[in-house]
mmCIF file of C-alpha atoms in Angstrom:
data_model
loop_
_atom_site.group_PDB
_atom_site.id
_atom_site.type_symbol
_atom_site.label_atom_id
_atom_site.label_comp_id
_atom_site.label_asym_id
_atom_site.label_seq_id
_atom_site.Cartn_x
_atom_site.Cartn_y
_atom_site.Cartn_z
ATOM 1 C CA MET A 1 0.007 0.019 -0.172
ATOM 2 C CA ALA A 2 2.570 2.461 0.858
ATOM 3 C CA THR A 3 4.710 1.708 -2.414
ATOM 4 C CA GLY A 4 1.683 2.697 -4.470
ATOM 5 C CA PHE A 5 1.077 5.786 -2.448
ATOM 6 C CA LEU A 6 4.556 6.725 -2.876
ATOM 7 C CA PHE A 7 4.514 6.348 -6.401
ATOM 8 C CA THR A 8 1.408 8.354 -6.946
ATOM 9 C CA CYS A 9 2.825 11.333 -4.948
ATOM 10 C CA PHE A 10 6.200 11.310 -6.525
ATOM 11 C CA TYR A 11 4.367 10.978 -10.170
ATOM 12 C CA PHE A 12 2.196 13.962 -9.215
ATOM 13 C CA VAL A 13 5.166 15.964 -7.781
ATOM 14 C CA LEU A 14 7.538 15.197 -10.339
ATOM 15 C CA GLY A 15 5.014 15.231 -12.994
ATOM 16 C CA LEU A 16 3.844 18.979 -12.603
ATOM 17 C CA PRO A 17 7.459 20.556 -13.646
ATOM 18 C CA ASP A 18 7.184 19.126 -16.972
ATOM 19 C CA ALA A 19 4.137 21.390 -17.512
ATOM 20 C CA MET A 20 5.806 24.133 -16.087
ATOM 21 C CA ALA A 21 9.249 23.438 -17.976
ATOM 22 C CA THR A 22 8.512 26.272 -20.596
ATOM 23 C CA ASN A 23 10.549 29.627 -20.673
ATOM 24 C CA ASP A 24 7.246 31.314 -20.101
ATOM 25 C CA VAL A 25 6.894 29.989 -16.604
ATOM 26 C CA MET A 26 10.555 30.490 -15.683
ATOM 27 C CA ASP A 27 10.236 34.180 -16.849
ATOM 28 C CA GLY A 28 7.082 34.696 -14.726
ATOM 29 C CA ASN A 29 4.626 34.846 -17.455
ATOM 30 C CA GLU A 30 1.230 36.082 -15.887
ATOM 31 C CA GLU A 31 -0.844 33.615 -18.107
ATOM 32 C CA PHE A 32 -0.128 30.896 -15.606
ATOM 33 C CA PRO A 33 -2.251 30.679 -12.393
ATOM 34 C CA TRP A 34 -0.535 31.692 -9.200
ATOM 35 C CA ILE A 35 -0.330 28.154 -7.965
ATOM 36 C CA LEU A 36 1.876 26.900 -10.763
ATOM 37 C CA ARG A 37 4.437 30.035 -10.739
ATOM 38 C CA GLU A 38 7.511 30.076 -9.006
ATOM 39 C CA MET A 39 7.632 31.361 -5.261
ATOM 40 C CA GLU A 40 9.268 34.468 -3.826
ATOM 41 C CA ILE A 41 9.959 34.083 0.036
ATOM 42 C CA ALA A 42 11.526 36.974 1.635
ATOM 43 C CA GLY A 43 13.501 38.180 -1.323
ATOM 44 C CA SER A 44 14.609 34.614 -2.341
ATOM 45 C CA ARG A 45 13.365 33.036 -5.378
ATOM 46 C CA LEU A 46 12.324 29.324 -4.913
ATOM 47 C CA PRO A 47 12.625 27.171 -7.879
ATOM 48 C CA CYS A 48 9.049 25.530 -7.419
ATOM 49 C CA SER A 49 5.632 26.484 -7.395
ATOM 50 C CA PRO A 50 3.354 26.419 -4.107
ATOM 51 C CA ILE A 51 1.869 23.446 -5.301
ATOM 52 C CA ILE A 52 5.096 21.454 -5.766
ATOM 53 C CA LEU A 53 6.193 22.563 -2.299
ATOM 54 C CA PHE A 54 2.956 21.773 -0.552
ATOM 55 C CA GLY A 55 2.471 18.300 -2.512
ATOM 56 C CA THR A 56 6.201 17.202 -1.588
ATOM 57 C CA LEU A 57 5.671 18.093 2.188
ATOM 58 C CA LEU A 58 2.117 16.579 2.200
ATOM 59 C CA CYS A 59 3.326 13.260 0.449
ATOM 60 C CA ILE A 60 6.480 13.330 3.169
ATOM 61 C CA ALA A 61 4.216 13.675 6.139
ATOM 62 C CA LEU A 62 1.470 10.952 4.716
ATOM 63 C CA VAL A 63 4.269 8.479 3.983
ATOM 64 C CA GLY A 64 5.585 8.781 7.426
ATOM 65 C CA PHE A 65 2.433 8.359 8.760
ATOM 66 C CA ILE A 66 1.756 5.523 6.940
ATOM 67 C CA LEU A 67 5.173 3.634 7.794
ATOM 68 C CA TYR A 68 4.973 4.474 11.363
ATOM 69 C CA THR A 69 1.212 3.090 11.738
ATOM 70 C CA ASP A 70 2.101 -0.002 9.567
ATOM 71 C CA SER A 71 5.300 -0.811 11.242
ATOM 72 C CA GLY A 72 3.669 -1.605 14.753
ATOM 73 C CA THR A 73 6.420 0.647 16.495
ATOM 74 C CA TYR A 74 3.854 2.348 18.776
ATOM 75 C CA VAL A 75 3.577 -1.055 20.705
ATOM 76 C CA TRP A 76 6.586 -1.334 23.039
ATOM 77 C CA ALA A 77 7.693 -3.083 26.273
ATOM 78 C CA GLU A 78 10.413 -3.131 28.937
ATOM 79 C CA VAL A 79 11.065 -6.187 30.847
ATOM 80 C CA ARG A 80 13.434 -8.262 33.017
ATOM 81 C CA HIS A 81 13.767 -11.694 32.167
ATOM 82 C CA ILE A 82 15.751 -14.933 33.704
ATOM 83 C CA LEU A 83 16.989 -17.168 31.026
ATOM 84 C CA LEU A 84 18.078 -20.848 31.165
ATOM 85 C CA LYS A 85 19.796 -22.081 27.894
ATOM 86 C CA ASP A 86 18.871 -25.694 28.991
ATOM 87 C CA PRO A 87 16.165 -26.633 26.270
ATOM 88 C CA THR A 88 14.756 -29.582 28.234
ATOM 89 C CA GLU A 89 11.667 -30.134 30.247
ATOM 90 C CA ASP A 90 13.630 -29.751 33.428
ATOM 91 C CA ALA A 91 14.442 -26.183 32.925
ATOM 92 C CA GLU A 92 10.807 -25.523 32.364
ATOM 93 C CA LYS A 93 9.824 -27.368 35.784
ATOM 94 C CA ARG A 94 12.577 -25.237 37.547
ATOM 95 C CA LEU A 95 11.147 -21.895 36.147
ATOM 96 C CA LEU A 96 7.652 -22.944 37.278
ATOM 97 C CA GLN A 97 8.779 -23.619 40.877
ATOM 98 C CA TRP A 98 10.728 -20.334 40.704
ATOM 99 C CA LYS A 99 7.729 -18.416 39.513
ATOM 100 C CA LYS A 100 5.664 -19.742 42.526
ATOM 101 C CA GLU A 101 8.444 -18.568 45.087
ATOM 102 C CA ILE A 102 8.821 -15.178 43.371
ATOM 103 C CA GLY A 103 5.031 -14.332 42.954
ATOM 104 C CA ASN A 104 4.897 -10.867 41.339
ATOM 105 C CA GLU A 105 7.754 -9.164 43.528
ATOM 106 C CA LEU A 106 10.439 -7.530 41.664
ATOM 107 C CA PRO A 107 13.118 -7.675 44.473
ATOM 108 C CA LYS A 108 12.589 -11.429 44.679
ATOM 109 C CA PHE A 109 12.856 -11.631 40.750
ATOM 110 C CA ASN A 110 16.055 -9.346 40.804
ATOM 111 C CA ALA A 111 17.487 -11.754 43.306
ATOM 112 C CA TYR A 112 16.962 -14.952 41.351
ATOM 113 C CA ILE A 113 18.413 -12.970 38.347
ATOM 114 C CA LYS A 114 21.564 -12.100 40.384
ATOM 115 C CA GLU A 115 21.809 -16.095 41.470
ATOM 116 C CA HIS A 116 20.965 -17.698 38.342
ATOM 117 C CA CYS A 117 22.137 -15.416 35.560
ATOM 118 C CA PRO A 118 25.264 -13.986 36.563
ATOM 119 C CA ASP A 119 26.232 -12.928 32.934
ATOM 120 C CA PHE A 120 23.396 -10.534 32.886
ATOM 121 C CA LYS A 121 25.223 -7.388 33.495
ATOM 122 C CA ASN A 122 22.295 -5.340 33.305
ATOM 123 C CA GLY A 123 20.022 -7.291 36.013
ATOM 124 C CA GLY A 124 18.115 -9.062 33.172
ATOM 125 C CA LYS A 125 16.713 -5.733 31.843
ATOM 126 C CA SER A 126 15.876 -6.133 28.208
ATOM 127 C CA GLY A 127 15.707 -2.103 27.517
ATOM 128 C CA ARG A 128 12.779 -0.961 25.265
ATOM 129 C CA PHE A 129 11.900 -3.159 22.482
ATOM 130 C CA TYR A 130 9.065 -3.077 20.100
ATOM 131 C CA LYS A 131 6.347 -5.792 19.054
ATOM 132 C CA GLY A 132 7.885 -7.907 16.536
ATOM 133 C CA ASP A 133 11.453 -7.489 17.384
ATOM 134 C CA LEU A 134 11.879 -10.798 19.502
ATOM 135 C CA ASP A 135 10.847 -14.146 19.014
ATOM 136 C CA PRO A 136 7.251 -14.780 18.448
ATOM 137 C CA SER A 137 6.661 -16.668 21.447
ATOM 138 C CA PHE A 138 8.281 -13.906 23.721
ATOM 139 C CA ASP A 139 6.383 -11.324 22.087
ATOM 140 C CA LYS A 140 3.061 -13.287 22.780
ATOM 141 C CA ALA A 141 3.792 -13.607 26.192
ATOM 142 C CA VAL A 142 4.871 -10.015 26.829
ATOM 143 C CA PHE A 143 2.189 -8.391 24.718
ATOM 144 C CA ASP A 144 -0.932 -10.600 25.905
ATOM 145 C CA ALA A 145 -3.572 -7.797 26.724
ATOM 146 C CA ASN A 146 -4.742 -10.045 29.631
ATOM 147 C CA VAL A 147 -1.508 -9.974 31.359
ATOM 148 C CA PRO A 148 -1.135 -6.838 33.482
ATOM 149 C CA VAL A 149 2.153 -4.825 34.052
ATOM 150 C CA LYS A 150 4.293 -5.727 36.852
ATOM 151 C CA THR A 151 3.691 -9.463 36.877
ATOM 152 C CA VAL A 152 5.799 -12.353 36.069
ATOM 153 C CA VAL A 153 4.974 -14.328 32.846
ATOM 154 C CA GLY A 154 6.185 -17.634 31.800
ATOM 155 C CA PRO A 155 8.013 -20.155 31.435
ATOM 156 C CA VAL A 156 8.153 -18.997 27.620
ATOM 157 C CA LYS A 157 10.434 -21.182 25.377
ATOM 158 C CA THR A 158 12.174 -19.517 22.630
ATOM 159 C CA SER A 159 15.404 -20.439 20.382
ATOM 160 C CA SER A 160 17.674 -19.229 23.187
ATOM 161 C CA GLY A 161 15.971 -21.404 25.854
ATOM 162 C CA TRP A 162 13.519 -20.899 28.588
ATOM 163 C CA HIS A 163 12.530 -17.584 30.148
ATOM 164 C CA LEU A 164 10.854 -16.399 33.106
ATOM 165 C CA ILE A 165 9.708 -12.517 32.342
ATOM 166 C CA TYR A 166 8.772 -9.754 34.645
ATOM 167 C CA ILE A 167 6.740 -7.004 32.634
ATOM 168 C CA GLU A 168 7.981 -3.629 33.995
ATOM 169 C CA LYS A 169 6.621 -1.075 31.604
ATOM 170 C CA ARG A 170 4.264 -1.693 28.354
ATOM 171 C CA SER A 171 2.329 0.529 25.766
ATOM 172 C CA PHE A 172 -0.207 -0.696 23.526
#
């Protein structure tokens, strides 16, 4: 959709100068409507008409809006997680037990991160990420609208291993 829209905008914007490319327009011939004449702003003559300038700015704004809304970048989250790289069912059972012990308490979750994931130099924080950036099963768990913020989710299996996730912040 965005590609067709871009093509139409650029055809419109780049097609108008062909109609204006005569010397009459460049010389400021008054036979052309004001909207097709070159502009003068603060003593400087711009090499395009108001319609070209307005059309270009409108296209840029609309394409930016379309790309922004199509990309899903307005949905984000910040989480902490515990990762067990063991792909077996044993890792899942351990995470289920830890989830019961932790509840939804962040200090306990942080203690488990320090104890079981010493490689996590940032305390298991993911930083801000957007829907679609990570493994689909991780996204599904984090961006589930039925799961409130400040809760522990999991265990979740990804290609990296098993995760226990604490959702700190989230935007839909």
